[in-house]
């Protein structure tokens, strides 16, 4: 179900002592090829962690042989020493793969640090212990296996209550099957771009870096970028897509995008379901917008309304709060002609009372909000959650 579902990948997850709980905290994913094509998207936050700064430059080659990830400390705003630790981590992985790995090699017979993507998650301002982290990398390398995806997914968890894994299969024009697998972490600060998360997606399709980049950006645009838990943006967001080429399948960009999107959508909804302290997962669908951008803007405005989200927590079908949020946008619509449904009950018709709100049940975790702008043919969905007492508690006590 995870990153090792696709052929050509090994992974591991180990405990290095970065977490005070002793839980697994270092993961390693290795691409044994024959291809090492890769693509990535990163947080749009201008305040970026050291691993994001490193990885964004390294991925310019269009190749990645491995990804090393740690939880416990974000390695963000840790000064020059923090960046040096990121570099040292990448160098160690490259050294280990050059000495004892298999698969593609650079021209000089060795894997270079630039072939290694680095990801970190945890508390900002915390410098991970160098000796513990590098020892964890060595231990993870020793544990690499083609069924190590589940252990890797566990090792990247922070406030997550469960690990997140997904997989999908497709075929190319000749009927050859390829697989896409993935793992993710994230349970709070879920907001564009990408949500506060680390995601590694793998495929055994034989495609180049440009095709991967197109597929990944197409997938994240309609999945992770539309996950908006609390409007707060992280410094460490990273989504990677690696291709081994091991299946021999050569899918079109459309076929690859479909399966990458399926995996990203699955992972995004798992992130939403694990949002810190949430009682409800809310899908906000906007219909008949003039443009897709309008639809996204309206849905996101509702998703970021604390008044709306607390109403859902209180099981109050207060559709007035939805209209109030719609009105703050620049989307094209007639304020006197809007329809709103909650869980299929059209409580607002033509910007006035519709069916009785008493018919709306908000007892189940899943909530659907439908907004009809009556201005065009475009649609979009943004996913969010309610805000609860538990959310306040978890995020006020995060660093204690």
GROMACS .gro file of C-alpha atoms in nm:
model
  400
    1UNK     CA    1   0.000   0.000   0.000
    2UNK     CA    2   0.294   0.236   0.041
    3UNK     CA    3   0.605   0.366  -0.133
    4UNK     CA    4   0.741   0.016  -0.190
    5UNK     CA    5   0.428  -0.104  -0.371
    6UNK     CA    6   0.589   0.009  -0.698
    7UNK     CA    7   0.875  -0.205  -0.828
    8UNK     CA    8   1.228  -0.078  -0.782
    9UNK     CA    9   1.192   0.082  -0.439
   10UNK     CA   10   1.313  -0.010  -0.093
   11UNK     CA   11   1.237   0.169   0.232
   12UNK     CA   12   1.289   0.159   0.606
   13UNK     CA   13   1.185   0.340   0.921
   14UNK     CA   14   1.380   0.334   1.248
   15UNK     CA   15   1.399   0.501   1.589
   16UNK     CA   16   1.704   0.728   1.619
   17UNK     CA   17   1.617   0.903   1.944
   18UNK     CA   18   1.507   1.232   1.789
   19UNK     CA   19   1.166   1.192   1.955
   20UNK     CA   20   1.154   1.187   2.332
   21UNK     CA   21   0.897   0.906   2.312
   22UNK     CA   22   1.143   0.669   2.146
   23UNK     CA   23   0.908   0.625   1.850
   24UNK     CA   24   1.045   0.574   1.497
   25UNK     CA   25   1.171   0.903   1.359
   26UNK     CA   26   1.400   0.843   1.058
   27UNK     CA   27   1.283   0.705   0.724
   28UNK     CA   28   1.471   0.627   0.405
   29UNK     CA   29   1.327   0.557   0.061
   30UNK     CA   30   1.565   0.438  -0.212
   31UNK     CA   31   1.505   0.414  -0.586
   32UNK     CA   32   1.699   0.120  -0.731
   33UNK     CA   33   1.608   0.211  -1.088
   34UNK     CA   34   1.686   0.155  -1.366
   35UNK     CA   35   1.559   0.516  -1.388
   36UNK     CA   36   1.591   0.788  -1.124
   37UNK     CA   37   1.364   1.054  -1.274
   38UNK     CA   38   1.199   1.274  -1.012
   39UNK     CA   39   0.988   1.585  -0.959
   40UNK     CA   40   0.878   1.783  -0.656
   41UNK     CA   41   0.661   2.066  -0.532
   42UNK     CA   42   0.733   2.261  -0.216
   43UNK     CA   43   0.563   2.504   0.018
   44UNK     CA   44   0.501   2.853  -0.120
   45UNK     CA   45   0.582   2.994   0.224
   46UNK     CA   46   0.876   3.233   0.187
   47UNK     CA   47   1.003   3.118   0.527
   48UNK     CA   48   1.145   2.778   0.436
   49UNK     CA   49   1.316   2.507   0.634
   50UNK     CA   50   1.672   2.400   0.553
   51UNK     CA   51   1.567   2.068   0.392
   52UNK     CA   52   1.328   2.254   0.157
   53UNK     CA   53   1.605   2.496   0.058
   54UNK     CA   54   1.836   2.201  -0.012
   55UNK     CA   55   1.584   1.981  -0.192
   56UNK     CA   56   1.443   2.257  -0.412
   57UNK     CA   57   1.792   2.309  -0.557
   58UNK     CA   58   1.878   1.939  -0.580
   59UNK     CA   59   1.558   1.849  -0.769
   60UNK     CA   60   1.658   2.084  -1.052
   61UNK     CA   61   1.857   1.791  -1.193
   62UNK     CA   62   1.528   1.607  -1.254
   63UNK     CA   63   1.667   1.309  -1.069
   64UNK     CA   64   1.662   1.165  -0.717
   65UNK     CA   65   1.813   0.840  -0.602
   66UNK     CA   66   1.680   0.856  -0.247
   67UNK     CA   67   1.473   1.049   0.005
   68UNK     CA   68   1.571   1.070   0.371
   69UNK     CA   69   1.314   1.201   0.616
   70UNK     CA   70   1.308   1.270   0.986
   71UNK     CA   71   1.038   1.362   1.235
   72UNK     CA   72   1.099   1.520   1.573
   73UNK     CA   73   1.250   1.848   1.455
   74UNK     CA   74   1.174   2.059   1.147
   75UNK     CA   75   1.532   2.190   1.107
   76UNK     CA   76   1.384   2.530   1.030
   77UNK     CA   77   1.543   2.853   1.154
   78UNK     CA   78   1.833   2.661   1.302
   79UNK     CA   79   2.106   2.874   1.140
   80UNK     CA   80   2.407   2.765   0.938
   81UNK     CA   81   2.448   2.455   1.153
   82UNK     CA   82   2.102   2.339   1.050
   83UNK     CA   83   2.180   2.366   0.679
   84UNK     CA   84   2.512   2.191   0.733
   85UNK     CA   85   2.325   1.906   0.899
   86UNK     CA   86   2.092   1.879   0.600
   87UNK     CA   87   2.394   1.861   0.369
   88UNK     CA   88   2.567   1.606   0.590
   89UNK     CA   89   2.255   1.388   0.592
   90UNK     CA   90   2.239   1.389   0.213
   91UNK     CA   91   2.612   1.317   0.190
   92UNK     CA   92   2.583   1.020   0.424
   93UNK     CA   93   2.296   0.866   0.228
   94UNK     CA   94   2.494   0.911  -0.094
   95UNK     CA   95   2.800   0.750   0.065
   96UNK     CA   96   2.601   0.452   0.192
   97UNK     CA   97   2.435   0.394  -0.144
   98UNK     CA   98   2.765   0.426  -0.327
   99UNK     CA   99   2.933   0.172  -0.098
  100UNK     CA  100   2.659  -0.082  -0.058
  101UNK     CA  101   2.365   0.003  -0.279
  102UNK     CA  102   2.252  -0.119  -0.618
  103UNK     CA  103   2.106   0.049  -0.921
  104UNK     CA  104   2.212   0.357  -1.119
  105UNK     CA  105   2.539   0.531  -1.051
  106UNK     CA  106   2.683   0.868  -1.144
  107UNK     CA  107   2.957   0.880  -1.405
  108UNK     CA  108   3.227   0.848  -1.140
  109UNK     CA  109   3.062   0.535  -1.001
  110UNK     CA  110   2.917   0.704  -0.695
  111UNK     CA  111   2.590   0.858  -0.584
  112UNK     CA  112   2.624   1.227  -0.501
  113UNK     CA  113   2.460   1.429  -0.225
  114UNK     CA  114   2.267   1.617  -0.494
  115UNK     CA  115   2.093   1.287  -0.577
  116UNK     CA  116   1.934   1.281  -0.229
  117UNK     CA  117   1.620   1.467  -0.126
  118UNK     CA  118   1.595   1.562   0.242
  119UNK     CA  119   1.275   1.621   0.440
  120UNK     CA  120   1.218   1.712   0.805
  121UNK     CA  121   0.909   1.767   1.017
  122UNK     CA  122   0.850   1.874   1.374
  123UNK     CA  123   0.907   2.180   1.588
  124UNK     CA  124   1.052   2.496   1.427
  125UNK     CA  125   1.373   2.621   1.586
  126UNK     CA  126   1.479   2.277   1.707
  127UNK     CA  127   1.817   2.153   1.582
  128UNK     CA  128   1.819   1.775   1.558
  129UNK     CA  129   2.106   1.601   1.732
  130UNK     CA  130   2.367   1.539   1.462
  131UNK     CA  131   2.501   1.211   1.600
  132UNK     CA  132   2.155   1.067   1.659
  133UNK     CA  133   2.028   1.167   1.314
  134UNK     CA  134   2.327   1.030   1.124
  135UNK     CA  135   2.322   0.710   1.328
  136UNK     CA  136   1.954   0.680   1.239
  137UNK     CA  137   2.036   0.717   0.871
  138UNK     CA  138   2.290   0.434   0.896
  139UNK     CA  139   2.038   0.217   1.077
  140UNK     CA  140   1.768   0.289   0.819
  141UNK     CA  141   2.006   0.199   0.536
  142UNK     CA  142   2.080  -0.131   0.705
  143UNK     CA  143   1.707  -0.205   0.735
  144UNK     CA  144   1.612  -0.123   0.373
  145UNK     CA  145   1.373  -0.375   0.220
  146UNK     CA  146   1.111  -0.393  -0.051
  147UNK     CA  147   0.842  -0.428   0.215
  148UNK     CA  148   0.965  -0.143   0.435
  149UNK     CA  149   0.708   0.112   0.320
  150UNK     CA  150   0.485   0.076   0.625
  151UNK     CA  151   0.778   0.131   0.863
  152UNK     CA  152   0.883   0.441   0.670
  153UNK     CA  153   0.529   0.580   0.684
  154UNK     CA  154   0.527   0.534   1.061
  155UNK     CA  155   0.863   0.702   1.108
  156UNK     CA  156   0.752   1.032   0.954
  157UNK     CA  157   0.453   1.079   1.186
  158UNK     CA  158   0.445   1.374   1.429
  159UNK     CA  159   0.102   1.457   1.575
  160UNK     CA  160  -0.053   1.203   1.337
  161UNK     CA  161  -0.263   0.941   1.507
  162UNK     CA  162  -0.220   0.696   1.219
  163UNK     CA  163   0.019   0.653   0.927
  164UNK     CA  164  -0.106   0.737   0.577
  165UNK     CA  165  -0.045   0.511   0.277
  166UNK     CA  166  -0.209   0.461  -0.062
  167UNK     CA  167  -0.158   0.287  -0.396
  168UNK     CA  168  -0.313   0.268  -0.743
  169UNK     CA  169  -0.249   0.089  -1.072
  170UNK     CA  170  -0.280   0.189  -1.436
  171UNK     CA  171  -0.165   0.072  -1.777
  172UNK     CA  172   0.000   0.217  -2.083
  173UNK     CA  173  -0.123   0.201  -2.444
  174UNK     CA  174   0.033  -0.146  -2.486
  175UNK     CA  175  -0.147  -0.280  -2.180
  176UNK     CA  176   0.161  -0.291  -1.957
  177UNK     CA  177   0.074  -0.227  -1.592
  178UNK     CA  178   0.240   0.034  -1.375
  179UNK     CA  179   0.194   0.108  -1.006
  180UNK     CA  180   0.185   0.430  -0.803
  181UNK     CA  181   0.237   0.415  -0.427
  182UNK     CA  182   0.266   0.680  -0.163
  183UNK     CA  183   0.298   0.779   0.202
  184UNK     CA  184   0.218   1.103   0.379
  185UNK     CA  185   0.228   1.269   0.719
  186UNK     CA  186   0.022   1.557   0.844
  187UNK     CA  187  -0.253   1.626   1.095
  188UNK     CA  188  -0.270   2.002   1.138
  189UNK     CA  189  -0.182   2.334   0.973
  190UNK     CA  190  -0.343   2.190   0.660
  191UNK     CA  191  -0.354   2.482   0.419
  192UNK     CA  192  -0.222   2.573   0.074
  193UNK     CA  193   0.012   2.541  -0.069
  194UNK     CA  194   0.019   2.171  -0.007
  195UNK     CA  195  -0.078   2.148   0.361
  196UNK     CA  196   0.175   2.094   0.639
  197UNK     CA  197   0.293   1.761   0.524
  198UNK     CA  198   0.559   1.543   0.379
  199UNK     CA  199   0.455   1.317   0.093
  200UNK     CA  200   0.660   1.067  -0.106
  201UNK     CA  201   0.495   0.914  -0.412
  202UNK     CA  202   0.667   0.645  -0.617
  203UNK     CA  203   0.595   0.480  -0.950
  204UNK     CA  204   0.758   0.207  -1.154
  205UNK     CA  205   0.648   0.373  -1.479
  206UNK     CA  206   0.926   0.450  -1.727
  207UNK     CA  207   0.879   0.824  -1.778
  208UNK     CA  208   1.102   1.130  -1.779
  209UNK     CA  209   1.124   1.411  -1.527
  210UNK     CA  210   0.914   1.649  -1.736
  211UNK     CA  211   0.628   1.400  -1.746
  212UNK     CA  212   0.655   1.346  -1.370
  213UNK     CA  213   0.649   1.721  -1.309
  214UNK     CA  214   0.335   1.766  -1.519
  215UNK     CA  215   0.161   1.473  -1.349
  216UNK     CA  216   0.258   1.584  -1.000
  217UNK     CA  217   0.150   1.945  -1.044
  218UNK     CA  218  -0.176   1.835  -1.203
  219UNK     CA  219  -0.242   1.603  -0.908
  220UNK     CA  220  -0.150   1.843  -0.628
  221UNK     CA  221  -0.356   2.123  -0.783
  222UNK     CA  222  -0.681   1.935  -0.723
  223UNK     CA  223  -0.588   1.744  -0.406
  224UNK     CA  224  -0.335   1.876  -0.155
  225UNK     CA  225  -0.372   2.236  -0.270
  226UNK     CA  226  -0.744   2.216  -0.190
  227UNK     CA  227  -0.701   2.083   0.160
  228UNK     CA  228  -0.752   2.375   0.398
  229UNK     CA  229  -0.784   2.281   0.764
  230UNK     CA  230  -0.706   2.606   0.940
  231UNK     CA  231  -0.552   2.851   0.691
  232UNK     CA  232  -0.205   2.808   0.842
  233UNK     CA  233   0.085   2.736   0.608
  234UNK     CA  234   0.390   2.529   0.693
  235UNK     CA  235   0.761   2.590   0.632
  236UNK     CA  236   0.844   2.229   0.541
  237UNK     CA  237   0.579   2.116   0.290
  238UNK     CA  238   0.727   1.876   0.037
  239UNK     CA  239   0.565   1.642  -0.216
  240UNK     CA  240   0.799   1.418  -0.416
  241UNK     CA  241   0.732   1.189  -0.710
  242UNK     CA  242   1.001   0.935  -0.803
  243UNK     CA  243   1.001   0.695  -1.099
  244UNK     CA  244   1.209   0.376  -1.117
  245UNK     CA  245   1.109   0.261  -1.467
  246UNK     CA  246   1.119  -0.096  -1.335
  247UNK     CA  247   0.784  -0.200  -1.484
  248UNK     CA  248   0.881  -0.106  -1.838
  249UNK     CA  249   0.542   0.060  -1.883
  250UNK     CA  250   0.545   0.396  -2.063
  251UNK     CA  251   0.211   0.560  -1.983
  252UNK     CA  252   0.099   0.887  -2.136
  253UNK     CA  253   0.110   1.193  -1.917
  254UNK     CA  254  -0.269   1.172  -1.891
  255UNK     CA  255  -0.262   0.809  -1.776
  256UNK     CA  256   0.011   0.877  -1.523
  257UNK     CA  257  -0.162   1.190  -1.394
  258UNK     CA  258  -0.483   0.995  -1.337
  259UNK     CA  259  -0.315   0.742  -1.108
  260UNK     CA  260  -0.092   0.994  -0.930
  261UNK     CA  261  -0.404   1.203  -0.866
  262UNK     CA  262  -0.585   0.899  -0.729
  263UNK     CA  263  -0.305   0.834  -0.478
  264UNK     CA  264  -0.276   1.202  -0.382
  265UNK     CA  265  -0.653   1.228  -0.336
  266UNK     CA  266  -0.656   0.922  -0.113
  267UNK     CA  267  -0.370   1.058   0.097
  268UNK     CA  268  -0.526   1.405   0.117
  269UNK     CA  269  -0.849   1.267   0.257
  270UNK     CA  270  -0.652   1.059   0.508
  271UNK     CA  271  -0.478   1.378   0.620
  272UNK     CA  272  -0.814   1.548   0.656
  273UNK     CA  273  -0.959   1.260   0.857
  274UNK     CA  274  -0.665   1.286   1.099
  275UNK     CA  275  -0.687   1.665   1.142
  276UNK     CA  276  -0.602   1.757   1.501
  277UNK     CA  277  -0.906   1.740   1.728
  278UNK     CA  278  -1.159   1.750   1.444
  279UNK     CA  279  -1.509   1.604   1.481
  280UNK     CA  280  -1.618   1.660   1.119
  281UNK     CA  281  -1.458   1.634   0.775
  282UNK     CA  282  -1.623   1.890   0.547
  283UNK     CA  283  -1.632   1.891   0.166
  284UNK     CA  284  -1.727   2.232   0.026
  285UNK     CA  285  -1.838   2.200  -0.336
  286UNK     CA  286  -1.908   2.506  -0.547
  287UNK     CA  287  -2.122   2.455  -0.857
  288UNK     CA  288  -2.187   2.664  -1.166
  289UNK     CA  289  -1.909   2.917  -1.112
  290UNK     CA  290  -1.792   3.145  -1.391
  291UNK     CA  291  -1.440   3.000  -1.364
  292UNK     CA  292  -1.263   2.729  -1.169
  293UNK     CA  293  -1.065   2.998  -0.988
  294UNK     CA  294  -1.392   3.155  -0.874
  295UNK     CA  295  -1.514   2.820  -0.748
  296UNK     CA  296  -1.193   2.761  -0.552
  297UNK     CA  297  -1.198   3.113  -0.407
  298UNK     CA  298  -1.553   3.075  -0.281
  299UNK     CA  299  -1.498   2.728  -0.137
  300UNK     CA  300  -1.177   2.836   0.033
  301UNK     CA  301  -1.344   3.143   0.184
  302UNK     CA  302  -1.603   2.921   0.352
  303UNK     CA  303  -1.334   2.672   0.459
  304UNK     CA  304  -1.148   2.950   0.638
  305UNK     CA  305  -1.449   3.089   0.823
  306UNK     CA  306  -1.407   3.019   1.192
  307UNK     CA  307  -1.772   3.110   1.242
  308UNK     CA  308  -1.881   2.844   0.993
  309UNK     CA  309  -1.641   2.581   1.128
  310UNK     CA  310  -1.747   2.632   1.488
  311UNK     CA  311  -2.112   2.612   1.380
  312UNK     CA  312  -2.045   2.270   1.230
  313UNK     CA  313  -1.871   2.166   1.552
  314UNK     CA  314  -2.185   2.270   1.738
  315UNK     CA  315  -2.403   2.081   1.484
  316UNK     CA  316  -2.571   2.408   1.390
  317UNK     CA  317  -2.677   2.423   1.019
  318UNK     CA  318  -2.622   2.800   1.007
  319UNK     CA  319  -2.628   2.868   0.633
  320UNK     CA  320  -2.611   3.242   0.690
  321UNK     CA  321  -2.246   3.206   0.783
  322UNK     CA  322  -2.184   3.037   0.449
  323UNK     CA  323  -2.341   3.320   0.251
  324UNK     CA  324  -2.147   3.575   0.455
  325UNK     CA  325  -1.821   3.404   0.354
  326UNK     CA  326  -1.922   3.382  -0.013
  327UNK     CA  327  -1.981   3.756  -0.009
  328UNK     CA  328  -1.623   3.835   0.086
  329UNK     CA  329  -1.489   3.698  -0.243
  330UNK     CA  330  -1.440   3.857  -0.582
  331UNK     CA  331  -1.617   3.573  -0.764
  332UNK     CA  332  -1.891   3.643  -1.016
  333UNK     CA  333  -2.240   3.584  -0.874
  334UNK     CA  334  -2.565   3.759  -0.795
  335UNK     CA  335  -2.586   3.805  -0.415
  336UNK     CA  336  -2.965   3.779  -0.445
  337UNK     CA  337  -2.958   3.444  -0.626
  338UNK     CA  338  -2.753   3.186  -0.435
  339UNK     CA  339  -2.846   2.832  -0.331
  340UNK     CA  340  -2.686   2.641  -0.043
  341UNK     CA  341  -2.728   2.280   0.067
  342UNK     CA  342  -2.601   2.107   0.380
  343UNK     CA  343  -2.578   1.729   0.351
  344UNK     CA  344  -2.815   1.742   0.055
  345UNK     CA  345  -3.079   1.961   0.221
  346UNK     CA  346  -3.123   2.288   0.029
  347UNK     CA  347  -3.155   2.515   0.329
  348UNK     CA  348  -3.111   2.828   0.116
  349UNK     CA  349  -3.285   2.899  -0.213
  350UNK     CA  350  -3.248   3.222  -0.411
  351UNK     CA  351  -3.057   3.373  -0.117
  352UNK     CA  352  -3.348   3.312   0.117
  353UNK     CA  353  -3.480   3.037   0.341
  354UNK     CA  354  -3.528   2.703   0.168
  355UNK     CA  355  -3.593   2.365   0.325
  356UNK     CA  356  -3.602   2.352   0.704
  357UNK     CA  357  -3.258   2.336   0.869
  358UNK     CA  358  -3.418   2.090   1.109
  359UNK     CA  359  -3.389   1.833   0.830
  360UNK     CA  360  -3.008   1.857   0.836
  361UNK     CA  361  -2.826   1.598   1.045
  362UNK     CA  362  -2.469   1.679   1.144
  363UNK     CA  363  -2.422   1.376   1.365
  364UNK     CA  364  -2.191   1.191   1.122
  365UNK     CA  365  -1.830   1.299   1.067
  366UNK     CA  366  -1.879   1.357   0.694
  367UNK     CA  367  -2.039   1.690   0.603
  368UNK     CA  368  -2.108   1.818   0.252
  369UNK     CA  369  -2.170   2.184   0.172
  370UNK     CA  370  -2.295   2.265  -0.179
  371UNK     CA  371  -2.301   2.621  -0.307
  372UNK     CA  372  -2.462   2.704  -0.642
  373UNK     CA  373  -2.335   3.036  -0.782
  374UNK     CA  374  -2.550   3.015  -1.099
  375UNK     CA  375  -2.285   3.203  -1.295
  376UNK     CA  376  -2.125   2.948  -1.527
  377UNK     CA  377  -2.026   2.585  -1.566
  378UNK     CA  378  -1.714   2.546  -1.349
  379UNK     CA  379  -1.692   2.356  -1.023
  380UNK     CA  380  -1.436   2.288  -0.748
  381UNK     CA  381  -1.419   2.124  -0.408
  382UNK     CA  382  -1.215   2.229  -0.106
  383UNK     CA  383  -1.187   2.005   0.200
  384UNK     CA  384  -1.170   2.130   0.558
  385UNK     CA  385  -1.269   2.031   0.912
  386UNK     CA  386  -1.448   2.186   1.206
  387UNK     CA  387  -1.268   2.367   1.487
  388UNK     CA  388  -1.306   2.208   1.826
  389UNK     CA  389  -1.193   2.244   2.185
  390UNK     CA  390  -0.947   1.962   2.119
  391UNK     CA  391  -0.791   2.154   1.827
  392UNK     CA  392  -0.722   2.452   2.054
  393UNK     CA  393  -0.574   2.228   2.322
  394UNK     CA  394  -0.347   2.031   2.087
  395UNK     CA  395  -0.207   2.339   1.916
  396UNK     CA  396  -0.165   2.544   2.234
  397UNK     CA  397   0.034   2.263   2.393
  398UNK     CA  398   0.228   2.158   2.081
  399UNK     CA  399   0.576   2.250   2.203
  400UNK     CA  400   0.527   2.164   2.570
   0.00000   0.00000   0.00000
